[in-house]
């Protein structure tokens, strides 16, 4: 007769964390119903208006692979089959939330079975709410999908490494009863080899998806492959041949894009926007990962330092704890006496399995941090050897692995350091909830002001002329205007690729040209950004133009003043 396992306090807390995460994800969905975007997001919504062939050609000339854009286009095309009035920006934002719901499924299935529901709950909470991550739940970019693909590849790497006759790992002695009831029976559908192959296929598939989504996600997946190789070298060298097959299939699967990658690297080497890195940038990485969004800058910095120390403490404690668990034969003997087979013989299989799992957990916890560390080291090395190519947000694909290591370690701490684990969990809750609340407030503020911005832009007619002093504001603002509206950049050259994706833009460099437009009866507007707009207004006024300011507006992250220009 199957026995229902009584929920522990740790389990209840895990379910509460899962519930809280689902609520936050639900709120993120409601924040998607706004059409505000910024320059990087404009590339996404612009590309999906073209054919798949053109889309891939555009991405080949950009600095990212094409899979994410194809995912967004497929889902938007499906939605437009249902309703042609579907807003592509809203759908694209919802597409960015979907990976977190897939991670929810992994949390309540794969992670719960192997590490417990608490680990699944704290993991999902961290990737949803910890510093920087909440903003990417609605960002119309590839980062949430890259995070999903890398994390899933990491989990399936663990799956193919650890599966033994279909038995998931037991986290503690109290979990062994669940292991026995859930996996102690013979597999009826798949053999051990089949189960391993399923995990291996998922690892390769998710790895290729990550590589076709974002290049630093590709680097993170390479770190995941190294993790599997290290385990095989330590535990089972016969499987190195299997690993080589994975690597070969991955290289073959990525071969069609290698020529394009080389061309992009060459283009980046010639001209790129990222600033040089310094050793202080390592501290910036820590701030990006740990610094919460409190209004008091000093308090936020102090909390970031504390969060870093707590993460390190959990990491070190988890590794030491698991290392000693492997050597506690007394515990194993207790397990043997407590859990017996139905025929009365000692279940030595579970003892051997528990010992084997300990070392695998140590490596797994270290590997989660190693995936992020390897990505950062690659970014710094490439930036110093070739040219700067690394910015902090490129760490996001590896943050699922990073916070999963923390969740596993914290779950182990609950076994015999419950008070410390509760304190750390409470601290994480405070940081995460505050950061998510700041994100939510900022998004709601943007949504509110966006309505005012759209109303102001609606006063610009199709036959009017609009002048800008910043190319990103020109491109984004023009997306909301009639395509027939003439768009000019003052004394600058708009980016070629964005013009091909969205629409052509022009340049104006003489005040006399503006005066002639006004004399011809054309209505001229000036969308001025940053402090340079005041200098431009002063220059035009000195040259006989009348400048009337109509208001100040926010478009996603761009503040601008709208002026009406006349002679």
Coordinates of C-alpha atoms in Angstrom, one line a residue:
X1 CA 0.0 0.0 0.0
X2 CA 1.4 3.4 -1.0
X3 CA 2.0 5.7 1.9
X4 CA 1.4 9.4 1.6
X5 CA 4.4 11.3 2.7
X6 CA 3.7 14.0 5.3
X7 CA 4.7 17.4 4.3
X8 CA 7.6 19.0 6.2
X9 CA 7.9 22.6 7.0
X10 CA 10.5 22.9 4.3
X11 CA 8.1 21.4 1.8
X12 CA 5.3 23.8 2.8
X13 CA 7.7 26.7 2.4
X14 CA 8.7 25.4 -1.0
X15 CA 5.0 25.3 -2.2
X16 CA 4.5 28.8 -0.8
X17 CA 7.5 30.1 -2.8
X18 CA 6.1 28.4 -5.9
X19 CA 2.8 30.0 -5.3
X20 CA 4.4 33.4 -4.8
X21 CA 6.4 33.0 -8.0
X22 CA 3.3 32.1 -10.0
X23 CA 1.6 35.2 -8.7
X24 CA 4.5 37.4 -9.8
X25 CA 4.5 35.7 -13.2
X26 CA 0.8 36.4 -13.5
X27 CA 1.5 40.0 -12.7
X28 CA 4.2 40.1 -15.3
X29 CA 1.6 38.9 -17.8
X30 CA -0.7 41.8 -17.0
X31 CA 2.3 44.2 -17.5
X32 CA 2.6 43.0 -21.1
X33 CA -0.5 44.8 -22.2
X34 CA 1.4 48.0 -23.2
X35 CA 2.9 48.9 -26.5
X36 CA 6.0 50.8 -25.2
X37 CA 9.4 49.5 -26.5
X38 CA 12.9 50.8 -26.6
X39 CA 15.6 50.6 -29.3
X40 CA 16.8 47.0 -28.8
X41 CA 13.2 45.8 -28.7
X42 CA 12.5 47.7 -31.9
X43 CA 14.8 45.2 -33.7
X44 CA 12.6 42.4 -32.6
X45 CA 9.2 43.9 -33.5
X46 CA 10.7 45.2 -36.7
X47 CA 12.1 41.9 -37.9
X48 CA 8.9 39.9 -37.3
X49 CA 7.2 42.1 -39.9
X50 CA 9.4 40.6 -42.6
X51 CA 9.5 37.1 -44.1
X52 CA 11.5 34.3 -42.3
X53 CA 14.2 34.5 -45.0
X54 CA 14.6 38.3 -44.6
X55 CA 14.5 37.9 -40.8
X56 CA 17.4 35.4 -40.9
X57 CA 19.3 37.7 -43.3
X58 CA 18.8 40.6 -41.0
X59 CA 20.0 38.7 -37.9
X60 CA 23.1 37.6 -39.9
X61 CA 24.0 41.3 -40.3
X62 CA 23.2 41.9 -36.6
X63 CA 25.1 40.4 -33.6
X64 CA 22.7 37.7 -32.6
X65 CA 21.5 34.3 -34.0
X66 CA 17.9 34.0 -35.4
X67 CA 16.1 31.4 -33.3
X68 CA 14.5 33.9 -30.8
X69 CA 13.1 36.1 -33.6
X70 CA 11.7 33.0 -35.3
X71 CA 10.0 32.0 -32.1
X72 CA 8.4 35.4 -31.7
X73 CA 7.3 35.6 -35.3
X74 CA 5.8 32.1 -35.2
X75 CA 3.7 32.9 -32.1
X76 CA 2.6 36.3 -33.4
X77 CA 1.6 34.8 -36.8
X78 CA -0.4 32.2 -34.9
X79 CA -2.1 34.9 -32.9
X80 CA -2.9 36.9 -36.0
X81 CA -4.6 33.9 -37.5
X82 CA -7.1 34.2 -34.6
X83 CA -7.3 38.0 -34.7
X84 CA -5.7 40.3 -37.2
X85 CA -6.0 43.1 -34.7
X86 CA -3.6 41.4 -32.3
X87 CA -1.0 43.9 -31.1
X88 CA 2.5 42.4 -32.0
X89 CA 4.3 44.3 -29.2
X90 CA 1.9 42.8 -26.5
X91 CA 2.3 39.3 -27.9
X92 CA 6.1 39.7 -28.1
X93 CA 6.1 40.7 -24.4
X94 CA 4.0 37.7 -23.5
X95 CA 6.3 35.4 -25.4
X96 CA 9.1 36.6 -23.1
X97 CA 7.1 35.5 -20.0
X98 CA 6.5 32.0 -21.4
X99 CA 10.0 30.5 -20.6
X100 CA 9.3 31.1 -16.9
X101 CA 6.2 29.0 -17.0
X102 CA 8.3 26.3 -18.6
X103 CA 10.8 26.6 -15.7
X104 CA 7.8 26.3 -13.4
X105 CA 7.0 22.9 -15.0
X106 CA 10.7 21.9 -14.4
X107 CA 10.5 23.1 -10.8
X108 CA 7.5 20.9 -9.9
X109 CA 8.7 17.9 -11.9
X110 CA 12.4 17.4 -12.6
X111 CA 13.8 19.6 -9.7
X112 CA 11.2 18.5 -7.2
X113 CA 11.8 14.8 -7.8
X114 CA 15.6 15.1 -7.4
X115 CA 16.1 17.9 -4.9
X116 CA 12.7 18.5 -3.2
X117 CA 9.9 21.0 -3.6
X118 CA 11.7 23.6 -1.5
X119 CA 14.6 23.7 -4.0
X120 CA 12.1 24.0 -6.9
X121 CA 10.3 26.8 -5.1
X122 CA 13.3 28.9 -4.1
X123 CA 14.9 28.4 -7.6
X124 CA 11.8 29.7 -9.4
X125 CA 11.5 32.6 -7.0
X126 CA 15.1 33.6 -7.6
X127 CA 15.0 33.5 -11.4
X128 CA 11.7 35.5 -11.3
X129 CA 12.5 38.1 -8.7
X130 CA 16.1 38.5 -7.9
X131 CA 18.0 41.6 -9.0
X132 CA 17.9 42.4 -12.7
X133 CA 15.9 39.2 -13.6
X134 CA 12.4 40.5 -13.1
X135 CA 12.8 43.1 -15.8
X136 CA 13.6 40.5 -18.4
X137 CA 10.2 38.7 -17.8
X138 CA 8.7 41.3 -20.2
X139 CA 11.7 42.4 -22.2
X140 CA 11.1 41.9 -25.9
X141 CA 14.5 40.3 -26.3
X142 CA 16.0 36.8 -26.2
X143 CA 17.3 36.7 -22.7
X144 CA 14.5 34.8 -21.0
X145 CA 14.6 32.1 -23.7
X146 CA 18.4 31.9 -23.5
X147 CA 18.0 31.5 -19.7
X148 CA 15.5 28.7 -20.2
X149 CA 17.6 26.8 -22.8
X150 CA 20.8 26.9 -20.8
X151 CA 19.0 25.9 -17.5
X152 CA 17.2 23.1 -19.2
X153 CA 20.4 21.8 -20.8
X154 CA 22.1 21.9 -17.3
X155 CA 19.2 19.9 -15.7
X156 CA 19.3 17.3 -18.4
X157 CA 23.0 17.1 -18.2
X158 CA 22.5 16.2 -14.5
X159 CA 19.8 13.8 -15.5
X160 CA 21.9 11.8 -18.0
X161 CA 24.8 11.8 -15.6
X162 CA 22.9 10.6 -12.5
X163 CA 20.1 8.3 -13.8
X164 CA 20.7 4.8 -12.5
X165 CA 17.9 2.3 -13.3
X166 CA 15.5 5.2 -13.3
X167 CA 16.2 6.2 -9.7
X168 CA 16.1 9.9 -9.0
X169 CA 18.5 11.2 -6.3
X170 CA 17.5 11.4 -2.6
X171 CA 18.4 14.6 -0.9
X172 CA 18.4 13.3 2.7
X173 CA 17.7 10.2 4.6
X174 CA 14.1 11.3 5.0
X175 CA 13.7 11.4 1.2
X176 CA 14.8 7.8 0.7
X177 CA 11.3 6.5 1.3
X178 CA 10.0 8.7 -1.5
X179 CA 12.9 7.5 -3.7
X180 CA 12.0 3.9 -3.1
X181 CA 8.3 4.3 -3.8
X182 CA 8.8 6.5 -6.8
X183 CA 11.8 4.8 -8.4
X184 CA 12.7 1.6 -6.6
X185 CA 10.3 -0.3 -8.9
X186 CA 11.6 -1.6 -12.2
X187 CA 11.1 0.7 -15.1
X188 CA 8.3 -0.5 -17.3
X189 CA 8.7 1.9 -20.2
X190 CA 12.4 2.7 -20.5
X191 CA 15.6 1.0 -19.6
X192 CA 18.4 2.9 -18.0
X193 CA 20.1 3.3 -21.4
X194 CA 16.9 4.7 -22.9
X195 CA 16.4 7.2 -20.1
X196 CA 20.0 8.4 -20.4
X197 CA 19.5 8.8 -24.2
X198 CA 16.4 10.9 -23.6
X199 CA 18.3 13.2 -21.2
X200 CA 21.2 13.4 -23.6
X201 CA 19.0 14.2 -26.6
X202 CA 17.3 17.0 -24.5
X203 CA 20.8 18.3 -23.5
X204 CA 21.9 18.5 -27.1
X205 CA 18.6 20.0 -28.3
X206 CA 18.5 22.7 -25.6
X207 CA 22.2 23.3 -26.2
X208 CA 21.7 24.0 -29.9
X209 CA 18.6 26.1 -29.1
X210 CA 20.7 28.2 -26.7
X211 CA 23.5 28.6 -29.3
X212 CA 21.0 29.7 -32.0
X213 CA 19.5 32.2 -29.5
X214 CA 22.4 34.1 -28.1
X215 CA 26.2 33.7 -28.3
X216 CA 26.9 34.0 -24.6
X217 CA 24.2 31.4 -24.1
X218 CA 26.3 29.2 -26.4
X219 CA 29.3 29.9 -24.1
X220 CA 27.2 28.9 -21.1
X221 CA 26.2 25.6 -22.8
X222 CA 29.8 24.9 -23.5
X223 CA 30.4 25.2 -19.8
X224 CA 27.5 22.7 -19.2
X225 CA 29.2 20.3 -21.5
X226 CA 32.5 20.7 -19.6
X227 CA 30.6 19.9 -16.4
X228 CA 29.4 16.6 -17.9
X229 CA 32.9 15.8 -19.2
X230 CA 34.4 16.4 -15.7
X231 CA 31.9 14.1 -14.1
X232 CA 32.7 11.4 -16.7
X233 CA 36.4 11.8 -16.1
X234 CA 36.0 11.4 -12.4
X235 CA 33.2 8.8 -12.2
X236 CA 32.8 6.9 -15.5
X237 CA 35.5 7.3 -18.2
X238 CA 33.7 4.9 -20.5
X239 CA 31.1 7.5 -21.1
X240 CA 33.6 10.0 -22.5
X241 CA 32.9 8.5 -26.0
X242 CA 29.2 9.2 -25.4
X243 CA 30.2 12.8 -24.6
X244 CA 32.2 13.1 -27.8
X245 CA 29.1 12.1 -29.7
X246 CA 27.1 14.8 -28.1
X247 CA 29.8 17.4 -29.0
X248 CA 30.0 16.1 -32.6
X249 CA 26.2 16.3 -33.1
X250 CA 26.2 19.8 -31.6
X251 CA 29.0 21.0 -33.9
X252 CA 27.3 19.5 -36.9
X253 CA 24.0 21.1 -35.9
X254 CA 25.6 24.5 -35.5
X255 CA 27.7 24.2 -38.7
X256 CA 25.2 26.1 -40.9
X257 CA 25.6 29.2 -38.8
X258 CA 29.4 29.1 -38.4
X259 CA 30.1 31.2 -41.5
X260 CA 27.7 33.8 -40.4
X261 CA 29.2 33.8 -36.9
X262 CA 32.7 34.4 -38.4
X263 CA 31.3 37.3 -40.5
X264 CA 29.7 38.8 -37.4
X265 CA 32.9 38.5 -35.4
X266 CA 34.8 40.3 -38.1
X267 CA 32.2 43.1 -38.1
X268 CA 32.3 43.4 -34.4
X269 CA 36.1 43.5 -34.5
X270 CA 35.9 46.5 -36.8
X271 CA 33.2 48.5 -35.1
X272 CA 31.2 47.9 -31.9
X273 CA 29.5 50.0 -29.3
X274 CA 30.6 48.2 -26.1
X275 CA 33.0 50.1 -23.8
X276 CA 36.3 48.6 -22.6
X277 CA 36.3 46.5 -19.4
X278 CA 38.5 47.1 -16.3
X279 CA 39.1 44.9 -13.3
X280 CA 36.5 47.0 -11.5
X281 CA 34.0 45.5 -13.9
X282 CA 34.2 42.3 -11.9
X283 CA 32.7 44.2 -9.0
X284 CA 30.1 45.5 -11.4
X285 CA 29.2 41.9 -12.2
X286 CA 28.6 41.2 -8.5
X287 CA 26.5 44.4 -8.2
X288 CA 24.5 43.4 -11.3
X289 CA 23.7 40.0 -9.7
X290 CA 23.1 41.0 -6.1
X291 CA 22.2 44.7 -5.8
X292 CA 18.5 45.2 -5.0
X293 CA 16.4 48.1 -6.1
X294 CA 16.2 50.1 -2.8
X295 CA 16.1 53.8 -3.3
X296 CA 18.9 54.3 -0.7
X297 CA 22.1 53.6 -2.7
X298 CA 24.2 52.9 0.4
X299 CA 21.6 50.4 1.8
X300 CA 21.4 48.7 -1.6
X301 CA 25.2 48.3 -1.7
X302 CA 25.3 46.9 1.8
X303 CA 22.5 44.4 1.1
X304 CA 24.3 43.4 -2.1
X305 CA 27.5 42.6 -0.1
X306 CA 25.4 40.6 2.4
X307 CA 23.7 38.7 -0.3
X308 CA 27.0 37.8 -1.9
X309 CA 28.3 36.6 1.5
X310 CA 25.2 34.5 2.1
X311 CA 25.4 33.0 -1.4
X312 CA 29.1 32.1 -0.8
X313 CA 28.2 30.7 2.6
X314 CA 25.4 28.5 1.2
X315 CA 27.7 27.3 -1.6
X316 CA 30.6 26.4 0.7
X317 CA 28.3 24.8 3.3
X318 CA 26.5 22.7 0.7
X319 CA 29.8 21.5 -0.7
X320 CA 31.3 20.6 2.7
X321 CA 28.0 19.1 3.9
X322 CA 27.7 16.8 0.9
X323 CA 31.4 15.9 1.1
X324 CA 31.0 14.7 4.7
X325 CA 27.8 13.0 4.0
X326 CA 29.6 10.7 1.7
X327 CA 31.9 9.6 4.6
X328 CA 29.2 9.2 7.3
X329 CA 28.9 5.4 7.2
X330 CA 26.9 5.5 10.4
X331 CA 24.2 7.4 8.6
X332 CA 24.3 4.8 5.8
X333 CA 24.0 2.0 8.3
X334 CA 20.9 3.7 9.8
X335 CA 19.5 4.1 6.3
X336 CA 20.1 0.4 5.7
X337 CA 18.3 -0.6 8.9
X338 CA 15.4 1.8 8.3
X339 CA 14.7 1.0 4.7
X340 CA 14.4 -2.7 3.8
X341 CA 13.2 -4.5 0.7
X342 CA 9.9 -6.3 1.0
X343 CA 11.7 -9.7 1.4
X344 CA 13.5 -8.5 4.5
X345 CA 16.9 -8.1 3.0
X346 CA 18.8 -4.9 3.5
X347 CA 18.4 -2.4 0.7
X348 CA 22.1 -2.0 0.1
X349 CA 21.3 -0.6 -3.4
X350 CA 20.0 2.6 -1.8
X351 CA 23.2 3.0 0.4
X352 CA 25.4 2.7 -2.6
X353 CA 23.1 5.1 -4.5
X354 CA 23.2 7.6 -1.7
X355 CA 27.0 7.6 -1.6
X356 CA 27.3 8.0 -5.3
X357 CA 24.8 10.8 -5.3
X358 CA 26.8 12.8 -2.7
X359 CA 29.8 13.4 -5.0
X360 CA 27.6 14.1 -7.9
X361 CA 25.8 16.8 -5.9
X362 CA 29.1 18.4 -4.9
X363 CA 30.1 18.7 -8.6
X364 CA 26.6 19.9 -9.6
X365 CA 26.5 22.7 -7.1
X366 CA 30.0 23.8 -8.2
X367 CA 29.0 23.5 -11.8
X368 CA 26.1 25.8 -11.5
X369 CA 28.4 28.6 -10.3
X370 CA 31.1 27.4 -12.9
X371 CA 28.7 28.0 -15.8
X372 CA 28.4 31.6 -14.9
X373 CA 32.1 32.0 -14.0
X374 CA 33.1 30.5 -17.3
X375 CA 30.8 32.8 -19.2
X376 CA 32.2 35.9 -17.4
X377 CA 35.8 34.8 -17.8
X378 CA 35.3 34.2 -21.5
X379 CA 33.7 37.6 -21.9
X380 CA 36.6 39.3 -20.1
X381 CA 39.2 37.3 -22.0
X382 CA 37.6 38.0 -25.4
X383 CA 37.2 41.7 -24.5
X384 CA 40.8 42.1 -23.6
X385 CA 42.3 40.0 -26.4
X386 CA 40.1 41.1 -29.3
X387 CA 37.9 44.0 -28.4
X388 CA 35.1 44.7 -25.8
X389 CA 32.1 42.4 -26.4
X390 CA 30.8 41.8 -22.9
X391 CA 28.1 43.7 -21.0
X392 CA 26.6 42.7 -17.7
X393 CA 23.2 41.6 -19.1
X394 CA 25.0 38.9 -21.1
X395 CA 25.3 37.0 -17.8
X396 CA 21.6 36.4 -17.8
X397 CA 21.6 33.1 -19.8
X398 CA 23.7 31.5 -17.0
X399 CA 21.7 32.9 -14.1
X400 CA 19.3 29.9 -14.0
X401 CA 22.3 27.6 -13.3
X402 CA 23.7 30.1 -10.8
X403 CA 20.5 30.4 -8.7
X404 CA 19.8 26.6 -9.0
X405 CA 23.1 25.9 -7.3
X406 CA 22.1 28.3 -4.5
X407 CA 18.7 26.6 -4.2
X408 CA 20.2 23.1 -4.0
X409 CA 22.7 24.3 -1.4
X410 CA 20.1 26.1 0.7
X411 CA 17.9 23.0 0.5
X412 CA 20.6 20.9 2.1
X413 CA 21.2 23.5 4.7
X414 CA 17.6 23.0 5.9
X415 CA 18.5 19.5 7.1
X416 CA 20.6 20.4 10.1
X417 CA 20.9 24.2 10.0
X418 CA 17.2 25.0 9.8
X419 CA 17.5 28.4 11.6
X420 CA 20.3 29.6 9.4
X421 CA 18.4 28.4 6.3
X422 CA 15.3 30.2 7.4
X423 CA 17.2 33.4 8.0
X424 CA 18.8 33.2 4.5
X425 CA 15.5 32.4 2.9
X426 CA 13.8 35.3 4.6
X427 CA 16.6 37.6 3.4
X428 CA 16.2 36.3 -0.2
X429 CA 12.4 36.9 0.1
X430 CA 13.0 40.5 1.1
X431 CA 15.5 41.2 -1.7
X432 CA 13.4 39.5 -4.3
X433 CA 10.1 41.0 -3.3
X434 CA 11.6 44.5 -3.1
X435 CA 13.2 44.1 -6.5
X436 CA 10.1 42.8 -8.1
X437 CA 8.0 45.6 -6.5
X438 CA 10.4 48.2 -7.9
X439 CA 10.2 46.5 -11.4
X440 CA 6.4 46.4 -11.1
X441 CA 6.1 50.1 -10.1
X442 CA 8.5 51.2 -12.9
X443 CA 6.5 49.2 -15.5
X444 CA 3.2 50.6 -14.3
X445 CA 4.7 54.1 -14.3
X446 CA 5.8 53.6 -17.9
X447 CA 2.4 52.3 -18.9
X448 CA 0.7 55.3 -17.5
X449 CA 3.0 57.8 -19.1
X450 CA 2.9 55.9 -22.4
X451 CA -0.8 56.8 -22.8
X452 CA 0.2 60.4 -22.5
X453 CA 3.0 59.9 -25.0
X454 CA 0.8 58.2 -27.5
X455 CA -1.8 61.0 -27.2
X456 CA 1.0 63.6 -27.9
X457 CA 2.3 61.7 -30.9
X458 CA -1.2 61.4 -32.3
X459 CA -1.1 65.2 -33.0
X460 CA 1.6 64.6 -35.6
X461 CA -0.1 64.1 -39.0
X462 CA 1.1 61.9 -41.8
X463 CA 2.1 65.0 -43.9
X464 CA 4.1 66.6 -41.1
X465 CA 7.9 66.7 -40.7
X466 CA 9.6 65.5 -37.5
X467 CA 13.2 66.3 -36.6
X468 CA 15.2 64.4 -34.0
X469 CA 18.6 64.8 -32.3
X470 CA 19.1 61.2 -31.2
X471 CA 18.9 58.3 -33.6
X472 CA 17.4 55.8 -31.1
X473 CA 14.5 58.1 -30.2
X474 CA 14.0 58.8 -34.0
X475 CA 13.7 55.0 -34.7
X476 CA 11.5 54.2 -31.8
X477 CA 9.2 57.2 -32.0
X478 CA 8.8 56.7 -35.8
X479 CA 7.4 53.2 -35.1
X480 CA 4.3 54.9 -33.6
X481 CA 3.9 57.5 -36.3
X482 CA 2.3 57.1 -39.7
X483 CA 4.8 55.6 -42.2
X484 CA 4.2 58.6 -44.5
X485 CA 5.5 61.0 -41.8
X486 CA 8.9 62.5 -42.9
X487 CA 11.6 61.7 -40.3
X488 CA 14.9 63.6 -40.2
X489 CA 17.9 63.3 -37.9
X490 CA 19.6 66.6 -37.1
X491 CA 23.3 66.5 -38.1
X492 CA 23.6 62.7 -37.8
X493 CA 23.3 59.5 -39.8
X494 CA 20.8 56.9 -38.7
X495 CA 21.9 53.2 -38.4
X496 CA 21.7 51.5 -41.7
X497 CA 20.3 48.1 -40.5
X498 CA 17.4 49.6 -38.5
X499 CA 16.4 51.7 -41.6
X500 CA 16.2 48.5 -43.6
X501 CA 14.2 46.7 -40.9
X502 CA 11.8 49.5 -40.1
X503 CA 11.9 52.4 -42.6
X504 CA 14.3 54.8 -44.3
X505 CA 15.2 58.0 -42.4
X506 CA 16.7 61.2 -43.6
X507 CA 19.2 63.8 -42.4
X508 CA 19.0 67.6 -42.1
X509 CA 21.9 69.8 -41.3
X510 CA 20.9 73.4 -42.2
X511 CA 18.4 75.6 -40.3
X512 CA 17.6 77.3 -43.6
X513 CA 16.1 74.0 -44.8
X514 CA 13.8 73.9 -41.9
X515 CA 12.8 77.5 -42.6
X516 CA 11.9 76.6 -46.2
X517 CA 9.7 73.7 -45.0
X518 CA 7.8 76.2 -42.7
X519 CA 7.4 78.7 -45.5
X520 CA 6.0 76.0 -47.7
X521 CA 3.2 75.5 -45.2
X522 CA 4.6 72.2 -43.7
X523 CA 4.1 71.6 -40.0
X524 CA 7.5 70.9 -38.4
X525 CA 8.0 69.1 -35.1
X526 CA 11.2 68.7 -33.1
X527 CA 11.6 65.7 -30.7
X528 CA 14.5 66.8 -28.5
X529 CA 16.3 64.4 -26.2
X530 CA 19.1 65.0 -23.6
X531 CA 20.7 68.3 -22.8
X532 CA 21.7 68.9 -26.4
X533 CA 18.1 69.7 -27.3
X534 CA 18.5 73.1 -25.4
X535 CA 21.5 74.0 -27.5
X536 CA 19.7 73.1 -30.7
X537 CA 16.6 75.2 -29.7
X538 CA 18.8 78.1 -28.8
X539 CA 20.6 77.8 -32.1
X540 CA 17.4 77.7 -34.2
X541 CA 15.9 80.6 -32.2
X542 CA 19.0 82.7 -32.9
X543 CA 18.6 82.0 -36.6
X544 CA 15.0 83.3 -36.7
X545 CA 12.9 80.2 -35.9
X546 CA 10.0 80.1 -33.4
X547 CA 10.1 77.2 -31.0
X548 CA 7.0 76.3 -29.0
X549 CA 7.4 73.5 -26.4
X550 CA 4.2 71.4 -26.1
X551 CA 5.3 69.0 -23.3
X552 CA 7.8 66.5 -21.9
X553 CA 7.0 62.8 -22.4
X554 CA 8.4 59.3 -21.7
X555 CA 8.7 56.6 -24.3
X556 CA 9.7 53.4 -22.5
X557 CA 13.1 54.7 -21.2
X558 CA 13.5 57.8 -23.4
X559 CA 12.5 61.2 -22.1
X560 CA 12.0 63.8 -24.8
X561 CA 10.5 67.3 -25.2
X562 CA 8.1 67.9 -28.1
X563 CA 8.4 71.2 -29.8
X564 CA 6.4 72.8 -32.6
X565 CA 8.7 74.7 -35.0
X566 CA 7.6 77.7 -37.2
X567 CA 9.1 80.6 -39.0

